[in-house]
């Protein structure tokens, strides 16, 4: 689970590595499929081993929500050796679990990718501190030594540097080993909301102080539904049905996660019930899925304003050039119907 953080944070640079690789109206109610109807086969690639953060997609398979929308969906589990962007560009998968940062970078690299929904309104990247050290606000971390991965240096760290005055001399290389943090109460470390706090509780016997960077103005979408321009153009109806069914499945997962969790543990035998419950708890507590624009527009929500803000920050932090046509990288056509539209 540890190297997953580095993998996610470096997705923004994945476009460069794979640059050479290779109409129906939106529905609001359930799609009733008559007996004998051929289902459209769809593959969705995740960005890591199966876990609670992927729950809605597994729920769609486990409960038959995808089939109700005329889809035969395979969730293809990712991992450290799986380059989802390359699989998507090469046509091995139809949709991929991407991120806002990665999508803008893909546009900058000329990759024909487009994001059609954002399941996570907040990126789960966090900073973690020991309790009882006088650390109560993000500002209290200025000047303290912070364990930061190489990926973190080019994703969230430029934001913290610009917003809170953090300096590069605070950085200690983070190799996804909790040992240094557990042994030194003065250290702060990066983490993922649904993972490292759980591991620290299990191994260290305490709950760390959690700073969700997204709550301080860090704007990238996460756990997105990313596909190709060709898919959006040539299979618009399939795209619409997959997006709608996935959103409904995410609502279903938060109501009763048991069906999805059974499939998650089947794909990833190392996953435990405790960690699945912890991940779901934290996603609820911090509004990862239902917060922000999703409260009014429904799960999967995106806005032009949010994408524009992300792009401007990436330009400011010199992650992309100032002439990138970032609007080519997303569409609002398939989402923002409101929560009522996705009730089953």
Short mmCIF file of C-alpha atoms in Angstrom, two decimals:
data_model
loop_
_atom_site.label_atom_id
_atom_site.label_comp_id
_atom_site.label_asym_id
_atom_site.label_seq_id
_atom_site.Cartn_x
_atom_site.Cartn_y
_atom_site.Cartn_z
CA UNK A 1 0.00 0.00 0.00
CA UNK A 2 2.89 2.34 0.63
CA UNK A 3 4.36 2.72 -2.84
CA UNK A 4 0.88 3.60 -4.11
CA UNK A 5 1.36 7.19 -2.93
CA UNK A 6 4.44 7.65 -5.09
CA UNK A 7 2.68 6.07 -8.04
CA UNK A 8 -0.32 8.41 -7.76
CA UNK A 9 1.78 11.52 -7.30
CA UNK A 10 3.89 10.83 -10.36
CA UNK A 11 0.93 10.18 -12.68
CA UNK A 12 1.18 13.84 -13.73
CA UNK A 13 4.43 12.98 -15.50
CA UNK A 14 3.12 9.78 -17.09
CA UNK A 15 2.06 11.53 -20.28
CA UNK A 16 5.62 12.13 -21.40
CA UNK A 17 6.46 8.46 -21.00
CA UNK A 18 3.63 7.34 -23.24
CA UNK A 19 3.38 10.20 -25.73
CA UNK A 20 4.57 7.89 -28.48
CA UNK A 21 2.03 5.14 -27.63
CA UNK A 22 -0.17 4.88 -29.43
CA UNK A 23 -25.93 9.92 -29.62
CA UNK A 24 -27.88 9.47 -27.24
CA UNK A 25 -29.23 12.15 -24.85
CA UNK A 26 -28.28 11.71 -21.19
CA UNK A 27 -30.60 9.38 -19.26
CA UNK A 28 -31.87 10.15 -15.79
CA UNK A 29 -33.69 6.99 -14.76
CA UNK A 30 -32.61 3.34 -14.76
CA UNK A 31 -32.06 1.83 -18.19
CA UNK A 32 -34.23 -1.25 -18.51
CA UNK A 33 -32.51 -3.96 -20.55
CA UNK A 34 -34.78 -6.52 -22.14
CA UNK A 35 -33.94 -10.21 -21.88
CA UNK A 36 -31.52 -11.31 -24.56
CA UNK A 37 -30.07 -7.83 -25.15
CA UNK A 38 -26.34 -7.89 -25.86
CA UNK A 39 -24.36 -5.98 -23.26
CA UNK A 40 -21.63 -3.56 -24.29
CA UNK A 41 -18.29 -4.75 -22.93
CA UNK A 42 -16.35 -2.09 -21.01
CA UNK A 43 -13.08 -2.25 -19.06
CA UNK A 44 -12.23 0.24 -16.32
CA UNK A 45 -8.62 0.32 -15.13
CA UNK A 46 -7.90 1.35 -11.54
CA UNK A 47 -4.73 3.08 -10.41
CA UNK A 48 -3.77 0.62 -7.67
CA UNK A 49 -4.66 -2.61 -5.89
CA UNK A 50 -8.34 -2.97 -5.03
CA UNK A 51 -9.44 -0.99 -1.97
CA UNK A 52 -12.27 1.13 -0.55
CA UNK A 53 -11.24 4.07 -2.73
CA UNK A 54 -12.37 1.96 -5.72
CA UNK A 55 -15.56 0.79 -4.04
CA UNK A 56 -18.18 2.33 -6.31
CA UNK A 57 -16.81 0.69 -9.44
CA UNK A 58 -16.76 -2.73 -7.80
CA UNK A 59 -20.25 -2.06 -6.46
CA UNK A 60 -21.53 -1.50 -9.99
CA UNK A 61 -20.34 -4.99 -10.93
CA UNK A 62 -21.41 -6.70 -7.70
CA UNK A 63 -24.95 -5.33 -7.60
CA UNK A 64 -25.73 -5.49 -11.32
CA UNK A 65 -26.06 -1.73 -11.73
CA UNK A 66 -23.82 -1.81 -14.79
CA UNK A 67 -25.87 -4.61 -16.34
CA UNK A 68 -29.04 -2.60 -15.77
CA UNK A 69 -27.42 0.04 -17.96
CA UNK A 70 -26.56 -2.41 -20.72
CA UNK A 71 -22.92 -2.83 -19.77
CA UNK A 72 -20.70 -5.83 -19.11
CA UNK A 73 -17.99 -4.12 -17.03
CA UNK A 74 -14.63 -5.55 -16.03
CA UNK A 75 -12.70 -3.69 -13.33
CA UNK A 76 -9.02 -4.22 -14.15
CA UNK A 77 -6.91 -3.78 -11.03
CA UNK A 78 -3.82 -1.62 -11.28
CA UNK A 79 -0.50 -1.82 -9.48
CA UNK A 80 3.05 -0.44 -9.37
CA UNK A 81 4.00 -2.01 -12.69
CA UNK A 82 0.79 -1.04 -14.52
CA UNK A 83 0.79 2.14 -16.62
CA UNK A 84 -2.90 2.92 -16.94
CA UNK A 85 -2.37 5.89 -19.23
CA UNK A 86 -0.47 3.71 -21.67
CA UNK A 87 -3.19 1.05 -21.55
CA UNK A 88 -5.83 3.69 -22.23
CA UNK A 89 -3.97 5.28 -25.12
CA UNK A 90 -3.22 1.86 -26.58
CA UNK A 91 -6.85 0.73 -26.39
CA UNK A 92 -6.34 -2.06 -23.84
CA UNK A 93 -8.87 -0.44 -21.51
CA UNK A 94 -11.81 1.87 -22.17
CA UNK A 95 -11.69 4.05 -19.06
CA UNK A 96 -9.02 4.78 -16.47
CA UNK A 97 -8.91 6.06 -12.89
CA UNK A 98 -6.96 9.25 -13.49
CA UNK A 99 -6.51 12.61 -11.75
CA UNK A 100 -6.83 16.28 -12.55
CA UNK A 101 -3.08 16.89 -12.52
CA UNK A 102 -2.43 13.95 -14.80
CA UNK A 103 -5.15 15.04 -17.21
CA UNK A 104 -3.78 18.56 -17.69
CA UNK A 105 -0.31 17.10 -18.18
CA UNK A 106 -1.72 14.68 -20.76
CA UNK A 107 -3.15 17.59 -22.74
CA UNK A 108 0.21 19.34 -22.56
CA UNK A 109 1.84 16.20 -23.99
CA UNK A 110 -0.69 16.02 -26.82
CA UNK A 111 -2.34 12.80 -25.62
CA UNK A 112 -5.97 12.42 -26.82
CA UNK A 113 -7.42 11.90 -23.35
CA UNK A 114 -10.47 13.47 -21.75
CA UNK A 115 -11.91 13.32 -18.24
CA UNK A 116 -15.67 12.78 -18.12
CA UNK A 117 -16.31 12.65 -14.34
CA UNK A 118 -14.48 13.19 -11.05
CA UNK A 119 -15.55 10.82 -8.28
CA UNK A 120 -13.28 12.40 -5.64
CA UNK A 121 -13.99 16.09 -5.12
CA UNK A 122 -10.97 16.23 -2.83
CA UNK A 123 -7.54 14.73 -3.40
CA UNK A 124 -6.90 12.51 -0.31
CA UNK A 125 -3.28 13.68 0.06
CA UNK A 126 -2.53 14.60 3.68
CA UNK A 127 0.25 15.72 5.98
CA UNK A 128 0.47 13.90 9.31
CA UNK A 129 1.90 15.10 12.62
CA UNK A 130 2.26 13.69 16.12
CA UNK A 131 -0.32 14.79 18.67
CA UNK A 132 0.87 16.90 21.58
CA UNK A 133 3.49 18.79 19.58
CA UNK A 134 1.67 22.13 19.42
CA UNK A 135 0.62 21.53 15.82
CA UNK A 136 -2.99 22.57 15.27
CA UNK A 137 -2.95 24.49 11.96
CA UNK A 138 -1.25 24.07 8.62
CA UNK A 139 0.70 27.23 9.38
CA UNK A 140 2.26 25.45 12.37
CA UNK A 141 4.12 23.16 9.98
CA UNK A 142 6.25 25.96 8.58
CA UNK A 143 9.88 25.35 9.45
CA UNK A 144 9.33 21.77 10.61
CA UNK A 145 11.02 18.80 8.97
CA UNK A 146 8.62 17.04 6.62
CA UNK A 147 9.02 13.65 4.94
CA UNK A 148 8.13 14.24 1.28
CA UNK A 149 8.37 11.79 -1.64
CA UNK A 150 9.93 12.64 -4.99
CA UNK A 151 6.44 12.73 -6.48
CA UNK A 152 5.21 15.04 -3.75
CA UNK A 153 7.88 17.57 -4.62
CA UNK A 154 6.24 18.21 -8.00
CA UNK A 155 2.57 17.92 -7.00
CA UNK A 156 1.39 19.28 -3.66
CA UNK A 157 4.70 20.74 -2.39
CA UNK A 158 4.77 23.72 -4.82
CA UNK A 159 1.28 24.61 -3.55
CA UNK A 160 2.36 24.49 0.09
CA UNK A 161 5.46 26.50 -0.69
CA UNK A 162 3.44 29.24 -2.41
CA UNK A 163 0.47 29.27 -0.02
CA UNK A 164 2.13 28.79 3.36
CA UNK A 165 5.75 29.76 2.81
CA UNK A 166 7.17 26.27 3.22
CA UNK A 167 10.80 26.04 2.13
CA UNK A 168 12.68 23.25 0.38
CA UNK A 169 15.13 22.89 3.24
CA UNK A 170 12.27 21.43 5.31
CA UNK A 171 12.12 18.38 3.05
CA UNK A 172 13.44 15.00 4.12
CA UNK A 173 13.21 12.27 1.45
CA UNK A 174 10.27 9.96 2.15
CA UNK A 175 10.65 6.32 1.07
CA UNK A 176 7.22 5.13 2.25
CA UNK A 177 8.58 3.72 5.47
CA UNK A 178 6.74 4.75 8.65
CA UNK A 179 9.73 3.99 10.87
CA UNK A 180 11.36 7.46 10.95
CA UNK A 181 8.04 9.18 11.68
CA UNK A 182 7.07 6.75 14.43
CA UNK A 183 10.47 7.13 16.10
CA UNK A 184 10.76 10.92 15.94
CA UNK A 185 7.84 12.96 17.29
CA UNK A 186 9.19 16.15 15.76
CA UNK A 187 8.77 14.84 12.21
CA UNK A 188 5.82 15.45 9.90
CA UNK A 189 5.14 13.15 6.96
CA UNK A 190 2.98 12.93 3.88
CA UNK A 191 0.31 10.29 3.54
CA UNK A 192 -2.98 9.25 2.00
CA UNK A 193 -6.07 9.92 4.10
CA UNK A 194 -7.41 6.39 3.84
CA UNK A 195 -4.14 4.53 4.39
CA UNK A 196 -1.24 5.97 6.42
CA UNK A 197 -3.38 7.15 9.36
CA UNK A 198 -4.67 3.58 9.67
CA UNK A 199 -1.16 2.13 9.54
CA UNK A 200 0.08 4.61 12.12
CA UNK A 201 -2.78 3.66 14.44
CA UNK A 202 -1.97 -0.04 14.01
CA UNK A 203 1.83 0.22 14.26
CA UNK A 204 2.25 3.23 16.50
CA UNK A 205 -0.79 2.95 18.72
CA UNK A 206 -1.97 6.55 18.22
CA UNK A 207 -3.99 8.65 15.81
CA UNK A 208 -1.93 11.31 14.02
CA UNK A 209 -3.01 14.90 13.51
CA UNK A 210 -4.36 15.00 9.95
CA UNK A 211 -4.14 17.92 7.54
CA UNK A 212 -6.07 17.23 4.34
CA UNK A 213 -4.29 19.49 1.85
CA UNK A 214 -7.44 19.81 -0.26
CA UNK A 215 -9.12 21.64 2.63
CA UNK A 216 -6.49 24.38 2.29
CA UNK A 217 -7.06 25.19 -1.39
CA UNK A 218 -5.31 22.34 -3.19
CA UNK A 219 -7.74 21.79 -6.08
CA UNK A 220 -6.94 18.67 -8.19
CA UNK A 221 -9.73 16.20 -8.79
CA UNK A 222 -8.91 12.57 -8.00
CA UNK A 223 -10.29 9.11 -8.85
CA UNK A 224 -11.61 10.42 -12.14
CA UNK A 225 -13.18 8.62 -15.07
CA UNK A 226 -10.77 9.28 -17.90
CA UNK A 227 -11.14 8.03 -21.46
CA UNK A 228 -10.10 8.86 -25.02
CA UNK A 229 -11.48 11.49 -27.33
CA UNK A 230 -12.42 8.67 -29.71
CA UNK A 231 -14.52 6.97 -27.04
CA UNK A 232 -16.41 10.17 -26.27
CA UNK A 233 -17.03 10.82 -29.97
CA UNK A 234 -17.69 7.34 -31.36
CA UNK A 235 -19.28 5.69 -28.32
CA UNK A 236 -21.04 8.57 -26.64
CA UNK A 237 -23.97 6.43 -25.52
CA UNK A 238 -21.67 3.85 -23.90
CA UNK A 239 -19.76 6.64 -22.17
CA UNK A 240 -22.98 8.20 -20.87
CA UNK A 241 -24.26 4.88 -19.53
CA UNK A 242 -20.93 4.01 -17.90
CA UNK A 243 -20.67 7.40 -16.18
CA UNK A 244 -24.27 7.32 -14.98
CA UNK A 245 -24.08 3.73 -13.73
CA UNK A 246 -20.77 4.40 -11.96
CA UNK A 247 -22.21 7.41 -10.15
CA UNK A 248 -25.25 5.42 -9.04
CA UNK A 249 -22.95 2.65 -7.87
CA UNK A 250 -20.96 5.07 -5.73
CA UNK A 251 -24.14 6.18 -3.97
CA UNK A 252 -24.98 2.51 -3.48
CA UNK A 253 -21.54 1.73 -2.07
CA UNK A 254 -21.92 4.25 0.72
CA UNK A 255 -25.31 2.80 1.61
CA UNK A 256 -24.15 -0.83 1.74
CA UNK A 257 -20.50 -1.56 0.90
CA UNK A 258 -20.69 -5.32 1.48
CA UNK A 259 -21.22 -6.43 -2.16
CA UNK A 260 -18.26 -4.39 -3.46
CA UNK A 261 -16.03 -5.27 -0.52
CA UNK A 262 -16.43 -8.96 -1.27
CA UNK A 263 -15.13 -8.40 -4.81
CA UNK A 264 -12.37 -6.09 -3.59
CA UNK A 265 -11.06 -8.78 -1.24
CA UNK A 266 -11.29 -11.33 -4.03
CA UNK A 267 -9.11 -9.17 -6.30
CA UNK A 268 -6.82 -8.10 -3.46
CA UNK A 269 -6.58 -10.87 -0.81
CA UNK A 270 -4.32 -8.69 1.35
CA UNK A 271 -7.15 -6.20 1.91
CA UNK A 272 -8.78 -6.43 5.35
CA UNK A 273 -12.25 -5.61 6.59
CA UNK A 274 -10.77 -3.13 9.08
CA UNK A 275 -8.93 -1.17 6.41
CA UNK A 276 -11.97 -1.16 4.12
CA UNK A 277 -14.10 0.20 6.95
CA UNK A 278 -11.45 2.80 7.82
CA UNK A 279 -11.23 3.98 4.21
CA UNK A 280 -14.99 4.37 3.95
CA UNK A 281 -15.14 6.16 7.28
CA UNK A 282 -12.52 8.72 6.25
CA UNK A 283 -14.10 9.32 2.84
CA UNK A 284 -17.36 10.12 4.63
CA UNK A 285 -15.78 12.22 7.39
CA UNK A 286 -13.82 14.47 5.01
CA UNK A 287 -16.38 14.74 2.21
CA UNK A 288 -14.09 13.16 -0.35
CA UNK A 289 -16.92 11.96 -2.60
CA UNK A 290 -19.98 13.97 -1.52
CA UNK A 291 -18.30 17.27 -0.67
CA UNK A 292 -17.79 20.38 -2.77
CA UNK A 293 -19.82 20.65 -5.96
CA UNK A 294 -21.09 17.07 -5.60
CA UNK A 295 -23.43 18.20 -2.84
CA UNK A 296 -25.62 20.03 -5.35
CA UNK A 297 -24.55 18.60 -8.71
CA UNK A 298 -24.21 14.95 -7.71
CA UNK A 299 -21.28 12.57 -7.40
CA UNK A 300 -18.84 12.91 -10.28
CA UNK A 301 -19.34 16.67 -10.49
CA UNK A 302 -16.88 18.95 -12.25
CA UNK A 303 -16.98 22.66 -13.14
CA UNK A 304 -15.21 24.95 -15.59
CA UNK A 305 -14.17 27.17 -12.68
CA UNK A 306 -12.47 24.32 -10.84
CA UNK A 307 -10.56 23.16 -13.92
CA UNK A 308 -9.50 26.72 -14.65
CA UNK A 309 -8.23 27.16 -11.10
CA UNK A 310 -6.25 23.93 -11.31
CA UNK A 311 -4.69 24.91 -14.61
CA UNK A 312 -3.71 28.37 -13.39
CA UNK A 313 -2.06 26.88 -10.32
CA UNK A 314 -0.12 24.42 -12.47
CA UNK A 315 1.10 27.30 -14.62
CA UNK A 316 2.04 29.27 -11.51
CA UNK A 317 4.01 26.34 -10.15
CA UNK A 318 5.66 25.77 -13.56
CA UNK A 319 4.19 22.29 -13.96
CA UNK A 320 2.80 23.12 -17.43
CA UNK A 321 3.24 25.91 -19.96
CA UNK A 322 0.94 28.92 -20.08
CA UNK A 323 -0.35 28.12 -23.58
CA UNK A 324 -1.92 24.70 -22.92
CA UNK A 325 -5.52 24.38 -24.11
CA UNK A 326 -6.56 22.59 -20.93
CA UNK A 327 -10.28 22.76 -21.82
CA UNK A 328 -9.67 20.02 -24.39
CA UNK A 329 -9.02 17.66 -21.49
CA UNK A 330 -12.48 17.48 -19.94
CA UNK A 331 -16.19 17.64 -20.72
CA UNK A 332 -19.20 18.34 -18.50
CA UNK A 333 -21.59 16.68 -20.94
CA UNK A 334 -22.12 13.47 -18.96
CA UNK A 335 -22.42 14.77 -15.38
CA UNK A 336 -23.87 17.45 -13.07
CA UNK A 337 -27.47 16.11 -13.18
CA UNK A 338 -28.02 16.57 -9.43
CA UNK A 339 -28.20 13.90 -6.69
CA UNK A 340 -31.85 13.08 -7.40
CA UNK A 341 -31.01 11.95 -10.93
CA UNK A 342 -28.82 9.13 -9.61
CA UNK A 343 -31.18 7.51 -7.15
CA UNK A 344 -31.78 3.85 -7.85
#
